[in-house]
Amino acid sequence: MSDAPVPTAAYLCPRDGERAAPTTTAWCCPVCGGPWDLDTAALRPVRPDALGGRVNSLWRYEEALPLAGPAVSLGEGRTPLVPLTDRVSAKLDFLMPTLSFKDRGAVMLAELARRLSPDRVVADSSGNAGTAVAAYCARAGLACTVYVPEGTSPKKTEQIRAHGARLKIVPGGREATARAARAAAGAPGTFYASHVFNPYFLHGTKTYVYEIWEDLGCTLPDAIAVPVGNGTLLLGAALATSELLAHGLIDRRPALIAVQAEAVSPLAAAFRAGAEELSGAPEQAPPTLAEGIAIPRPPRARQILAAVRESGGTFLTVTEDQIRTAQRDLAARGLFVETTGVACWAAVGGETERSVVVPLCGAGLKTGLAV
């Protein structure tokens, strides 16, 4: 094990209450097989008057994070918030070190892995999370293997290889890729850097909302729109809004607007049906330009649906033509964003009644211009 401080927040299963030590490499609950949450009782409020002079990265919110004193940071976070219309602003998370918002969670996973000193790190991804994990493992000096589905953007696989990670291309879709990675994760000495199952990733993505809160003068917009596949940004946003509300740092919770591609929208369908879980979702997702959110069976589906409902939010879906139009519209405004990253703009760009923030969460160079 590394000589760095070990993590102290215990793992907690949200379904059955099972607990595990923070130093475990068990990547899921041994009782139900579901994703872990963290026991966050030790986290403290972020005081606005304490932020002056702090590091200009997501680590400035140290009281709210389950790890402190990182050695693997690349300066991630603190991305610009810019107005697009009178009511809609965009957070430019495509300006992260690996050109996507996934750096927020990947730095947490790599820092955790560094402290646990595994022989190897394994990750699976549709592209951006794998790129981010590869980059931060390179920063941490950790051997890394990334599993991706066949058909993943060549620009993303090139990035993964460039960071020195071993790339495994899996025949089939996202579910087959996850199974392959989980099989490899069972080998001794392996840390599974799962952006879905490991809650440290969510505590990284929640800094997205802390930054909006700080930039808007310690308040939040009426609504926060996020693209949803596995729901890592949405669940991070839900964590942040709950913490800020509990600590008396906001007086209301913004509505969470979850956006999915119409072609792959199992969560939107379940939400509209009033369901608490997914049922009967196909394993293989139909093709969509929004490859980053083409997830037919998200493991945290129950939590995602509950988080949207508790916020007073909703699900919206966008067509392939709307995605194409939104990408070109943003490019005409000076912002070249990948096709997954424009989904929220496609969904709420015409909002006129309430204030909304959308994430532009991946650079257009990752996928090119949709045709």
mmCIF file of C-alpha atoms in Angstrom:
data_model
loop_
_atom_site.group_PDB
_atom_site.id
_atom_site.type_symbol
_atom_site.label_atom_id
_atom_site.label_comp_id
_atom_site.label_asym_id
_atom_site.label_seq_id
_atom_site.Cartn_x
_atom_site.Cartn_y
_atom_site.Cartn_z
ATOM 1 C CA MET A 1 0.000 0.000 0.000
ATOM 2 C CA SER A 2 1.152 3.554 -0.739
ATOM 3 C CA ASP A 3 2.501 5.741 2.065
ATOM 4 C CA ALA A 4 -0.234 8.279 1.227
ATOM 5 C CA PRO A 5 -3.097 8.649 3.720
ATOM 6 C CA VAL A 6 -5.625 5.854 3.289
ATOM 7 C CA PRO A 7 -9.258 6.739 2.580
ATOM 8 C CA THR A 8 -11.539 6.864 5.607
ATOM 9 C CA ALA A 9 -15.090 6.957 4.188
ATOM 10 C CA ALA A 10 -16.661 3.498 4.399
ATOM 11 C CA TYR A 11 -18.551 1.941 1.501
ATOM 12 C CA LEU A 12 -22.281 1.557 2.042
ATOM 13 C CA CYS A 13 -24.822 -0.321 -0.080
ATOM 14 C CA PRO A 14 -27.932 1.832 -0.644
ATOM 15 C CA ARG A 15 -30.107 -1.244 -1.121
ATOM 16 C CA ASP A 16 -29.348 -3.480 1.850
ATOM 17 C CA GLY A 17 -27.122 -1.455 4.162
ATOM 18 C CA GLU A 18 -24.083 -3.695 3.725
ATOM 19 C CA ARG A 19 -20.844 -1.927 4.651
ATOM 20 C CA ALA A 20 -17.206 -2.414 3.648
ATOM 21 C CA ALA A 21 -13.891 -0.914 4.703
ATOM 22 C CA PRO A 22 -12.644 2.037 2.628
ATOM 23 C CA THR A 23 -9.560 0.023 1.703
ATOM 24 C CA THR A 24 -11.531 -2.786 0.055
ATOM 25 C CA THR A 25 -11.034 -3.647 -3.600
ATOM 26 C CA ALA A 26 -14.478 -5.293 -3.730
ATOM 27 C CA TRP A 27 -16.103 -3.217 -6.449
ATOM 28 C CA CYS A 28 -19.724 -4.090 -5.652
ATOM 29 C CA CYS A 29 -21.901 -5.088 -2.703
ATOM 30 C CA PRO A 30 -21.284 -8.788 -1.945
ATOM 31 C CA VAL A 31 -24.939 -9.256 -0.951
ATOM 32 C CA CYS A 32 -26.866 -7.742 -3.879
ATOM 33 C CA GLY A 33 -24.099 -7.123 -6.433
ATOM 34 C CA GLY A 34 -25.122 -3.481 -6.751
ATOM 35 C CA PRO A 35 -23.011 -0.302 -6.775
ATOM 36 C CA TRP A 36 -21.598 1.159 -3.579
ATOM 37 C CA ASP A 37 -22.374 4.540 -2.046
ATOM 38 C CA LEU A 38 -20.147 6.237 0.544
ATOM 39 C CA ASP A 39 -20.831 6.967 4.189
ATOM 40 C CA THR A 40 -20.249 10.718 4.047
ATOM 41 C CA ALA A 41 -20.906 11.605 7.703
ATOM 42 C CA ALA A 42 -17.406 13.065 8.014
ATOM 43 C CA LEU A 43 -17.828 15.554 5.151
ATOM 44 C CA ARG A 44 -18.167 19.196 6.183
ATOM 45 C CA PRO A 45 -19.817 22.293 4.706
ATOM 46 C CA VAL A 46 -17.865 24.374 2.215
ATOM 47 C CA ARG A 47 -17.783 27.891 3.639
ATOM 48 C CA PRO A 48 -17.836 30.577 0.933
ATOM 49 C CA ASP A 49 -15.545 32.846 2.935
ATOM 50 C CA ALA A 50 -12.902 30.094 3.070
ATOM 51 C CA LEU A 51 -12.508 29.770 -0.715
ATOM 52 C CA GLY A 52 -10.400 32.852 -1.358
ATOM 53 C CA GLY A 53 -6.826 32.013 -2.261
ATOM 54 C CA ARG A 54 -7.426 28.286 -2.614
ATOM 55 C CA VAL A 55 -6.153 26.151 -5.477
ATOM 56 C CA ASN A 56 -8.049 26.897 -8.696
ATOM 57 C CA SER A 57 -9.245 23.351 -9.295
ATOM 58 C CA LEU A 58 -12.034 21.119 -8.019
ATOM 59 C CA TRP A 59 -9.866 20.349 -4.973
ATOM 60 C CA ARG A 60 -10.735 23.785 -3.571
ATOM 61 C CA TYR A 61 -13.900 22.145 -2.170
ATOM 62 C CA GLU A 62 -11.826 19.899 0.088
ATOM 63 C CA GLU A 63 -14.347 19.813 2.953
ATOM 64 C CA ALA A 64 -16.882 18.124 0.653
ATOM 65 C CA LEU A 65 -14.493 15.528 -0.794
ATOM 66 C CA PRO A 66 -13.741 12.056 0.611
ATOM 67 C CA LEU A 67 -10.052 12.422 -0.324
ATOM 68 C CA ALA A 68 -7.671 15.306 0.276
ATOM 69 C CA GLY A 69 -4.114 16.202 -0.654
ATOM 70 C CA PRO A 70 -4.066 14.676 -4.162
ATOM 71 C CA ALA A 71 -0.840 13.792 -5.936
ATOM 72 C CA VAL A 72 -2.377 13.090 -9.349
ATOM 73 C CA SER A 73 -4.181 16.348 -10.120
ATOM 74 C CA LEU A 74 -3.860 17.860 -13.588
ATOM 75 C CA GLY A 75 -5.626 21.061 -12.574
ATOM 76 C CA GLU A 76 -9.074 19.684 -13.422
ATOM 77 C CA GLY A 77 -12.187 21.697 -12.678
ATOM 78 C CA ARG A 78 -13.083 25.388 -12.449
ATOM 79 C CA THR A 79 -14.290 25.438 -16.047
ATOM 80 C CA PRO A 80 -15.974 28.598 -17.397
ATOM 81 C CA LEU A 81 -19.686 29.261 -17.082
ATOM 82 C CA VAL A 82 -20.859 31.331 -20.052
ATOM 83 C CA PRO A 83 -24.310 32.621 -21.100
ATOM 84 C CA LEU A 84 -25.788 31.282 -24.336
ATOM 85 C CA THR A 85 -29.197 32.984 -24.078
ATOM 86 C CA ASP A 86 -30.954 35.166 -21.513
ATOM 87 C CA ARG A 87 -31.995 32.036 -19.603
ATOM 88 C CA VAL A 88 -29.515 29.311 -20.531
ATOM 89 C CA SER A 89 -25.834 29.190 -19.574
ATOM 90 C CA ALA A 90 -23.274 26.545 -20.468
ATOM 91 C CA LYS A 91 -20.485 25.125 -18.371
ATOM 92 C CA LEU A 92 -17.524 24.370 -20.606
ATOM 93 C CA ASP A 93 -16.369 21.052 -19.191
ATOM 94 C CA PHE A 94 -14.875 20.098 -22.550
ATOM 95 C CA LEU A 95 -11.955 22.303 -21.487
ATOM 96 C CA MET A 96 -10.779 19.674 -18.986
ATOM 97 C CA PRO A 97 -7.298 18.079 -19.368
ATOM 98 C CA THR A 98 -8.652 15.096 -21.353
ATOM 99 C CA LEU A 99 -11.403 17.189 -23.003
ATOM 100 C CA SER A 100 -14.386 15.823 -21.052
ATOM 101 C CA PHE A 101 -16.123 16.176 -17.695
ATOM 102 C CA LYS A 102 -15.096 12.610 -16.814
ATOM 103 C CA ASP A 103 -11.830 14.025 -15.440
ATOM 104 C CA ARG A 104 -13.773 15.128 -12.366
ATOM 105 C CA GLY A 105 -14.419 11.542 -11.341
ATOM 106 C CA ALA A 106 -11.359 9.901 -12.876
ATOM 107 C CA VAL A 107 -8.959 11.944 -10.749
ATOM 108 C CA MET A 108 -10.739 10.641 -7.639
ATOM 109 C CA LEU A 109 -10.472 7.025 -8.798
ATOM 110 C CA ALA A 110 -6.798 7.374 -9.711
ATOM 111 C CA GLU A 111 -5.997 9.049 -6.404
ATOM 112 C CA LEU A 112 -7.833 6.294 -4.532
ATOM 113 C CA ALA A 113 -6.003 3.623 -6.526
ATOM 114 C CA ARG A 114 -2.654 5.298 -5.873
ATOM 115 C CA ARG A 115 -3.285 5.055 -2.148
ATOM 116 C CA LEU A 116 -4.262 1.388 -2.374
ATOM 117 C CA SER A 117 -1.273 0.470 -4.625
ATOM 118 C CA PRO A 118 -2.852 -2.239 -6.810
ATOM 119 C CA ASP A 119 -0.843 -4.194 -9.377
ATOM 120 C CA ARG A 120 -3.114 -2.981 -12.131
ATOM 121 C CA VAL A 121 -6.169 -0.799 -12.805
ATOM 122 C CA VAL A 122 -9.047 -1.913 -15.033
ATOM 123 C CA ALA A 123 -11.757 0.322 -16.481
ATOM 124 C CA ASP A 124 -14.548 0.059 -19.043
ATOM 125 C CA SER A 125 -16.038 2.904 -21.009
ATOM 126 C CA SER A 126 -17.690 4.086 -24.187
ATOM 127 C CA GLY A 127 -14.663 6.346 -24.559
ATOM 128 C CA ASN A 128 -14.416 9.453 -22.404
ATOM 129 C CA ALA A 129 -14.243 7.808 -18.974
ATOM 130 C CA GLY A 130 -11.638 5.376 -20.282
ATOM 131 C CA THR A 131 -9.577 8.217 -21.674
ATOM 132 C CA ALA A 132 -9.746 10.060 -18.362
ATOM 133 C CA VAL A 133 -8.836 6.994 -16.284
ATOM 134 C CA ALA A 134 -5.929 6.250 -18.636
ATOM 135 C CA ALA A 135 -4.601 9.802 -18.290
ATOM 136 C CA TYR A 136 -4.819 9.939 -14.519
ATOM 137 C CA CYS A 137 -3.365 6.458 -14.101
ATOM 138 C CA ALA A 138 -0.445 7.626 -16.231
ATOM 139 C CA ARG A 139 -0.103 10.606 -13.896
ATOM 140 C CA ALA A 140 -0.172 8.249 -10.893
ATOM 141 C CA GLY A 141 2.256 5.736 -12.423
ATOM 142 C CA LEU A 142 -0.318 2.931 -12.430
ATOM 143 C CA ALA A 143 -0.616 0.185 -15.045
ATOM 144 C CA CYS A 144 -4.028 0.471 -16.683
ATOM 145 C CA THR A 145 -6.204 -1.548 -19.067
ATOM 146 C CA VAL A 146 -9.281 0.030 -20.634
ATOM 147 C CA TYR A 147 -12.098 -1.985 -22.231
ATOM 148 C CA VAL A 148 -14.206 -0.250 -24.895
ATOM 149 C CA PRO A 149 -16.961 -1.450 -27.254
ATOM 150 C CA GLU A 150 -16.250 -1.986 -30.909
ATOM 151 C CA GLY A 151 -17.218 1.119 -32.832
ATOM 152 C CA THR A 152 -15.848 3.515 -30.198
ATOM 153 C CA SER A 153 -14.629 6.746 -31.771
ATOM 154 C CA PRO A 154 -11.067 6.260 -33.119
ATOM 155 C CA LYS A 155 -10.078 9.610 -31.617
ATOM 156 C CA LYS A 156 -10.992 8.319 -28.157
ATOM 157 C CA THR A 157 -9.137 5.041 -28.573
ATOM 158 C CA GLU A 158 -6.131 6.988 -29.853
ATOM 159 C CA GLN A 159 -6.221 9.086 -26.679
ATOM 160 C CA ILE A 160 -6.356 5.995 -24.472
ATOM 161 C CA ARG A 161 -3.342 4.467 -26.202
ATOM 162 C CA ALA A 162 -1.456 7.760 -26.102
ATOM 163 C CA HIS A 163 -1.621 7.743 -22.304
ATOM 164 C CA GLY A 164 0.055 4.349 -22.241
ATOM 165 C CA ALA A 165 -2.979 2.273 -21.296
ATOM 166 C CA ARG A 166 -3.562 -1.170 -22.722
ATOM 167 C CA LEU A 167 -6.673 -1.043 -24.930
ATOM 168 C CA LYS A 168 -9.123 -3.951 -25.170
ATOM 169 C CA ILE A 169 -11.782 -3.622 -27.873
ATOM 170 C CA VAL A 170 -14.778 -5.834 -27.058
ATOM 171 C CA PRO A 171 -17.164 -7.196 -29.727
ATOM 172 C CA GLY A 172 -20.719 -6.089 -29.017
ATOM 173 C CA GLY A 173 -22.073 -3.164 -27.081
ATOM 174 C CA ARG A 174 -21.615 -1.407 -23.790
ATOM 175 C CA GLU A 175 -23.008 -4.263 -21.673
ATOM 176 C CA ALA A 176 -20.611 -6.809 -23.167
ATOM 177 C CA THR A 177 -17.744 -4.401 -22.504
ATOM 178 C CA ALA A 178 -18.733 -4.000 -18.853
ATOM 179 C CA ARG A 179 -18.909 -7.770 -18.393
ATOM 180 C CA ALA A 180 -15.426 -8.220 -19.842
ATOM 181 C CA ALA A 181 -13.971 -5.586 -17.541
ATOM 182 C CA ARG A 182 -15.694 -6.995 -14.465
ATOM 183 C CA ALA A 183 -14.340 -10.444 -15.243
ATOM 184 C CA ALA A 184 -10.833 -8.982 -15.371
ATOM 185 C CA ALA A 185 -11.482 -6.997 -12.185
ATOM 186 C CA GLY A 186 -11.797 -10.219 -10.233
ATOM 187 C CA ALA A 187 -8.076 -11.011 -10.580
ATOM 188 C CA PRO A 188 -5.979 -10.523 -7.423
ATOM 189 C CA GLY A 189 -4.217 -7.182 -7.148
ATOM 190 C CA THR A 190 -6.703 -5.435 -9.462
ATOM 191 C CA PHE A 191 -8.474 -2.141 -8.788
ATOM 192 C CA TYR A 192 -11.655 -1.723 -10.839
ATOM 193 C CA ALA A 193 -11.854 1.986 -11.669
ATOM 194 C CA SER A 194 -15.545 1.823 -12.443
ATOM 195 C CA HIS A 195 -17.139 5.200 -12.985
ATOM 196 C CA VAL A 196 -20.490 3.473 -12.418
ATOM 197 C CA PHE A 197 -19.917 1.218 -9.394
ATOM 198 C CA ASN A 198 -17.341 3.223 -7.456
ATOM 199 C CA PRO A 199 -18.927 6.175 -5.593
ATOM 200 C CA TYR A 200 -15.673 8.138 -5.450
ATOM 201 C CA PHE A 201 -16.362 9.004 -9.083
ATOM 202 C CA LEU A 202 -19.698 10.593 -8.133
ATOM 203 C CA HIS A 203 -18.030 12.665 -5.424
ATOM 204 C CA GLY A 204 -15.742 13.989 -8.136
ATOM 205 C CA THR A 205 -18.564 14.862 -10.534
ATOM 206 C CA LYS A 206 -20.494 16.679 -7.797
ATOM 207 C CA THR A 207 -17.869 19.435 -7.934
ATOM 208 C CA TYR A 208 -19.538 20.478 -11.206
ATOM 209 C CA VAL A 209 -22.427 21.867 -9.141
ATOM 210 C CA TYR A 210 -20.200 23.320 -6.423
ATOM 211 C CA GLU A 211 -18.498 25.369 -9.137
ATOM 212 C CA ILE A 212 -21.813 26.617 -10.522
ATOM 213 C CA TRP A 213 -22.873 27.534 -6.975
ATOM 214 C CA GLU A 214 -19.676 29.503 -6.387
ATOM 215 C CA ASP A 215 -19.746 31.243 -9.780
ATOM 216 C CA LEU A 216 -23.388 32.321 -9.346
ATOM 217 C CA GLY A 217 -22.683 33.975 -6.019
ATOM 218 C CA CYS A 218 -23.541 31.006 -3.790
ATOM 219 C CA THR A 219 -26.850 30.252 -5.451
ATOM 220 C CA LEU A 220 -28.022 27.802 -8.125
ATOM 221 C CA PRO A 221 -30.182 28.157 -11.254
ATOM 222 C CA ASP A 222 -33.808 27.058 -11.385
ATOM 223 C CA ALA A 223 -32.779 23.885 -13.219
ATOM 224 C CA ILE A 224 -29.667 21.899 -14.070
ATOM 225 C CA ALA A 225 -29.823 19.830 -17.260
ATOM 226 C CA VAL A 226 -27.506 16.834 -17.665
ATOM 227 C CA PRO A 227 -27.122 14.105 -20.293
ATOM 228 C CA VAL A 228 -27.843 10.722 -18.742
ATOM 229 C CA GLY A 229 -26.545 7.282 -19.661
ATOM 230 C CA ASN A 230 -25.075 5.739 -16.528
ATOM 231 C CA GLY A 231 -26.060 8.897 -14.669
ATOM 232 C CA THR A 232 -22.700 9.784 -13.142
ATOM 233 C CA LEU A 233 -23.046 13.532 -13.653
ATOM 234 C CA LEU A 234 -26.688 13.570 -12.605
ATOM 235 C CA LEU A 235 -26.017 11.610 -9.418
ATOM 236 C CA GLY A 236 -23.073 13.842 -8.638
ATOM 237 C CA ALA A 237 -25.352 16.851 -9.104
ATOM 238 C CA ALA A 238 -27.909 15.270 -6.780
ATOM 239 C CA LEU A 239 -25.219 14.731 -4.138
ATOM 240 C CA ALA A 240 -24.069 18.343 -4.369
ATOM 241 C CA THR A 241 -27.538 19.883 -4.215
ATOM 242 C CA SER A 242 -28.455 17.687 -1.235
ATOM 243 C CA GLU A 243 -25.272 18.669 0.604
ATOM 244 C CA LEU A 244 -25.639 22.371 -0.125
ATOM 245 C CA LEU A 245 -29.263 22.306 1.025
ATOM 246 C CA ALA A 246 -28.497 20.293 4.182
ATOM 247 C CA HIS A 247 -25.705 22.711 5.099
ATOM 248 C CA GLY A 248 -27.934 25.754 4.637
ATOM 249 C CA LEU A 249 -25.890 27.035 1.703
ATOM 250 C CA ILE A 250 -28.898 27.148 -0.650
ATOM 251 C CA ASP A 251 -32.563 27.590 0.213
ATOM 252 C CA ARG A 252 -34.048 25.450 -2.548
ATOM 253 C CA ARG A 253 -33.058 22.531 -4.701
ATOM 254 C CA PRO A 254 -32.938 23.092 -8.487
ATOM 255 C CA ALA A 255 -34.866 20.729 -10.719
ATOM 256 C CA LEU A 256 -32.695 18.097 -12.390
ATOM 257 C CA ILE A 257 -33.513 17.712 -16.090
ATOM 258 C CA ALA A 258 -32.227 14.388 -17.373
ATOM 259 C CA VAL A 259 -31.666 14.221 -21.121
ATOM 260 C CA GLN A 260 -31.432 11.027 -23.161
ATOM 261 C CA ALA A 261 -31.205 10.260 -26.852
ATOM 262 C CA GLU A 262 -34.620 9.196 -28.099
ATOM 263 C CA ALA A 263 -32.973 6.141 -29.699
ATOM 264 C CA VAL A 264 -31.700 4.877 -26.304
ATOM 265 C CA SER A 265 -33.957 6.194 -23.553
ATOM 266 C CA PRO A 266 -34.802 3.415 -21.077
ATOM 267 C CA LEU A 267 -34.764 5.758 -18.095
ATOM 268 C CA ALA A 268 -37.043 8.299 -19.751
ATOM 269 C CA ALA A 269 -39.518 5.520 -20.549
ATOM 270 C CA ALA A 270 -39.422 4.216 -16.972
ATOM 271 C CA PHE A 271 -39.875 7.740 -15.593
ATOM 272 C CA ARG A 272 -42.920 8.379 -17.768
ATOM 273 C CA ALA A 273 -44.387 5.023 -16.742
ATOM 274 C CA GLY A 274 -43.985 5.893 -13.068
ATOM 275 C CA ALA A 275 -41.607 2.965 -12.547
ATOM 276 C CA GLU A 276 -38.918 2.860 -9.859
ATOM 277 C CA GLU A 277 -36.744 0.369 -11.743
ATOM 278 C CA LEU A 278 -35.947 -0.640 -15.305
ATOM 279 C CA SER A 279 -37.532 -3.772 -16.662
ATOM 280 C CA GLY A 280 -37.005 -5.557 -19.952
ATOM 281 C CA ALA A 281 -34.325 -3.228 -21.309
ATOM 282 C CA PRO A 282 -32.410 -4.734 -24.269
ATOM 283 C CA GLU A 283 -28.724 -5.490 -23.827
ATOM 284 C CA GLN A 284 -27.656 -4.067 -27.180
ATOM 285 C CA ALA A 285 -28.379 -0.372 -27.630
ATOM 286 C CA PRO A 286 -29.554 0.912 -31.032
ATOM 287 C CA PRO A 287 -27.091 3.230 -32.772
ATOM 288 C CA THR A 288 -27.159 6.906 -31.810
ATOM 289 C CA LEU A 289 -24.926 9.921 -32.314
ATOM 290 C CA ALA A 290 -24.952 10.319 -28.518
ATOM 291 C CA GLU A 291 -22.726 7.279 -27.974
ATOM 292 C CA GLY A 292 -21.662 8.424 -24.515
ATOM 293 C CA ILE A 293 -25.182 8.022 -23.117
ATOM 294 C CA ALA A 294 -26.236 4.939 -25.108
ATOM 295 C CA ILE A 295 -26.615 2.784 -21.990
ATOM 296 C CA PRO A 296 -29.538 0.324 -22.106
ATOM 297 C CA ARG A 297 -29.156 -0.990 -18.520
ATOM 298 C CA PRO A 298 -27.595 1.560 -16.155
ATOM 299 C CA PRO A 299 -26.772 -0.163 -12.824
ATOM 300 C CA ARG A 300 -27.826 2.905 -10.826
ATOM 301 C CA ALA A 301 -31.191 3.233 -12.598
ATOM 302 C CA ARG A 302 -33.182 3.200 -9.363
ATOM 303 C CA GLN A 303 -31.077 5.994 -7.866
ATOM 304 C CA ILE A 304 -31.253 8.085 -11.052
ATOM 305 C CA LEU A 305 -35.034 7.894 -11.260
ATOM 306 C CA ALA A 306 -35.398 8.718 -7.565
ATOM 307 C CA ALA A 307 -32.996 11.669 -7.783
ATOM 308 C CA VAL A 308 -34.899 13.265 -10.677
ATOM 309 C CA ARG A 309 -38.241 12.826 -8.919
ATOM 310 C CA GLU A 310 -36.984 14.154 -5.589
ATOM 311 C CA SER A 311 -35.688 17.297 -7.312
ATOM 312 C CA GLY A 312 -38.995 17.988 -9.025
ATOM 313 C CA GLY A 313 -37.281 17.435 -12.367
ATOM 314 C CA THR A 314 -38.090 15.439 -15.452
ATOM 315 C CA PHE A 315 -36.664 13.480 -18.386
ATOM 316 C CA LEU A 316 -36.437 14.849 -21.914
ATOM 317 C CA THR A 317 -35.384 13.039 -25.091
ATOM 318 C CA VAL A 318 -33.809 14.356 -28.281
ATOM 319 C CA THR A 319 -33.783 12.980 -31.808
ATOM 320 C CA GLU A 320 -30.754 12.383 -33.989
ATOM 321 C CA ASP A 321 -31.705 15.372 -36.143
ATOM 322 C CA GLN A 322 -31.949 17.567 -33.049
ATOM 323 C CA ILE A 323 -28.461 16.439 -32.009
ATOM 324 C CA ARG A 324 -27.045 17.300 -35.435
ATOM 325 C CA THR A 325 -28.722 20.703 -35.415
ATOM 326 C CA ALA A 326 -27.584 21.480 -31.863
ATOM 327 C CA GLN A 327 -23.969 20.598 -32.635
ATOM 328 C CA ARG A 328 -23.918 22.935 -35.625
ATOM 329 C CA ASP A 329 -25.699 25.673 -33.705
ATOM 330 C CA LEU A 330 -23.140 25.576 -30.898
ATOM 331 C CA ALA A 331 -20.290 25.489 -33.415
ATOM 332 C CA ALA A 332 -21.742 28.620 -35.010
ATOM 333 C CA ARG A 333 -21.548 30.215 -31.548
ATOM 334 C CA GLY A 334 -17.848 29.289 -31.298
ATOM 335 C CA LEU A 335 -18.208 26.046 -29.305
ATOM 336 C CA PHE A 336 -17.342 22.746 -31.024
ATOM 337 C CA VAL A 337 -18.782 20.026 -28.805
ATOM 338 C CA GLU A 338 -19.047 16.266 -29.315
ATOM 339 C CA THR A 339 -22.431 14.811 -30.202
ATOM 340 C CA THR A 340 -23.218 13.452 -26.729
ATOM 341 C CA GLY A 341 -22.276 16.764 -25.186
ATOM 342 C CA VAL A 342 -24.815 18.781 -27.194
ATOM 343 C CA ALA A 343 -27.836 16.743 -26.077
ATOM 344 C CA CYS A 344 -28.823 19.144 -23.293
ATOM 345 C CA TRP A 345 -28.572 22.177 -25.546
ATOM 346 C CA ALA A 346 -30.789 20.352 -28.026
ATOM 347 C CA ALA A 347 -33.314 19.726 -25.246
ATOM 348 C CA VAL A 348 -33.471 23.051 -23.386
ATOM 349 C CA GLY A 349 -31.760 25.642 -25.581
ATOM 350 C CA GLY A 350 -35.105 27.308 -26.239
ATOM 351 C CA GLU A 351 -35.955 27.722 -22.532
ATOM 352 C CA THR A 352 -37.483 31.145 -21.831
ATOM 353 C CA GLU A 353 -39.164 30.773 -18.428
ATOM 354 C CA ARG A 354 -36.462 29.637 -15.996
ATOM 355 C CA SER A 355 -32.704 29.760 -15.611
ATOM 356 C CA VAL A 356 -30.913 26.596 -16.693
ATOM 357 C CA VAL A 357 -27.282 25.483 -16.844
ATOM 358 C CA VAL A 358 -26.246 22.872 -19.399
ATOM 359 C CA PRO A 359 -22.922 21.026 -19.543
ATOM 360 C CA LEU A 360 -20.878 21.017 -22.723
ATOM 361 C CA CYS A 361 -19.097 17.943 -21.515
ATOM 362 C CA GLY A 362 -16.915 16.682 -24.369
ATOM 363 C CA ALA A 363 -14.866 18.328 -27.111
ATOM 364 C CA GLY A 364 -15.994 18.048 -30.722
ATOM 365 C CA LEU A 365 -12.577 16.722 -31.707
ATOM 366 C CA LYS A 366 -13.465 13.472 -29.946
ATOM 367 C CA THR A 367 -16.156 12.526 -32.455
ATOM 368 C CA GLY A 368 -16.063 15.058 -35.269
ATOM 369 C CA LEU A 369 -19.026 16.795 -36.881
ATOM 370 C CA ALA A 370 -22.168 14.679 -37.192
ATOM 371 C CA VAL A 371 -23.347 13.987 -40.731
#
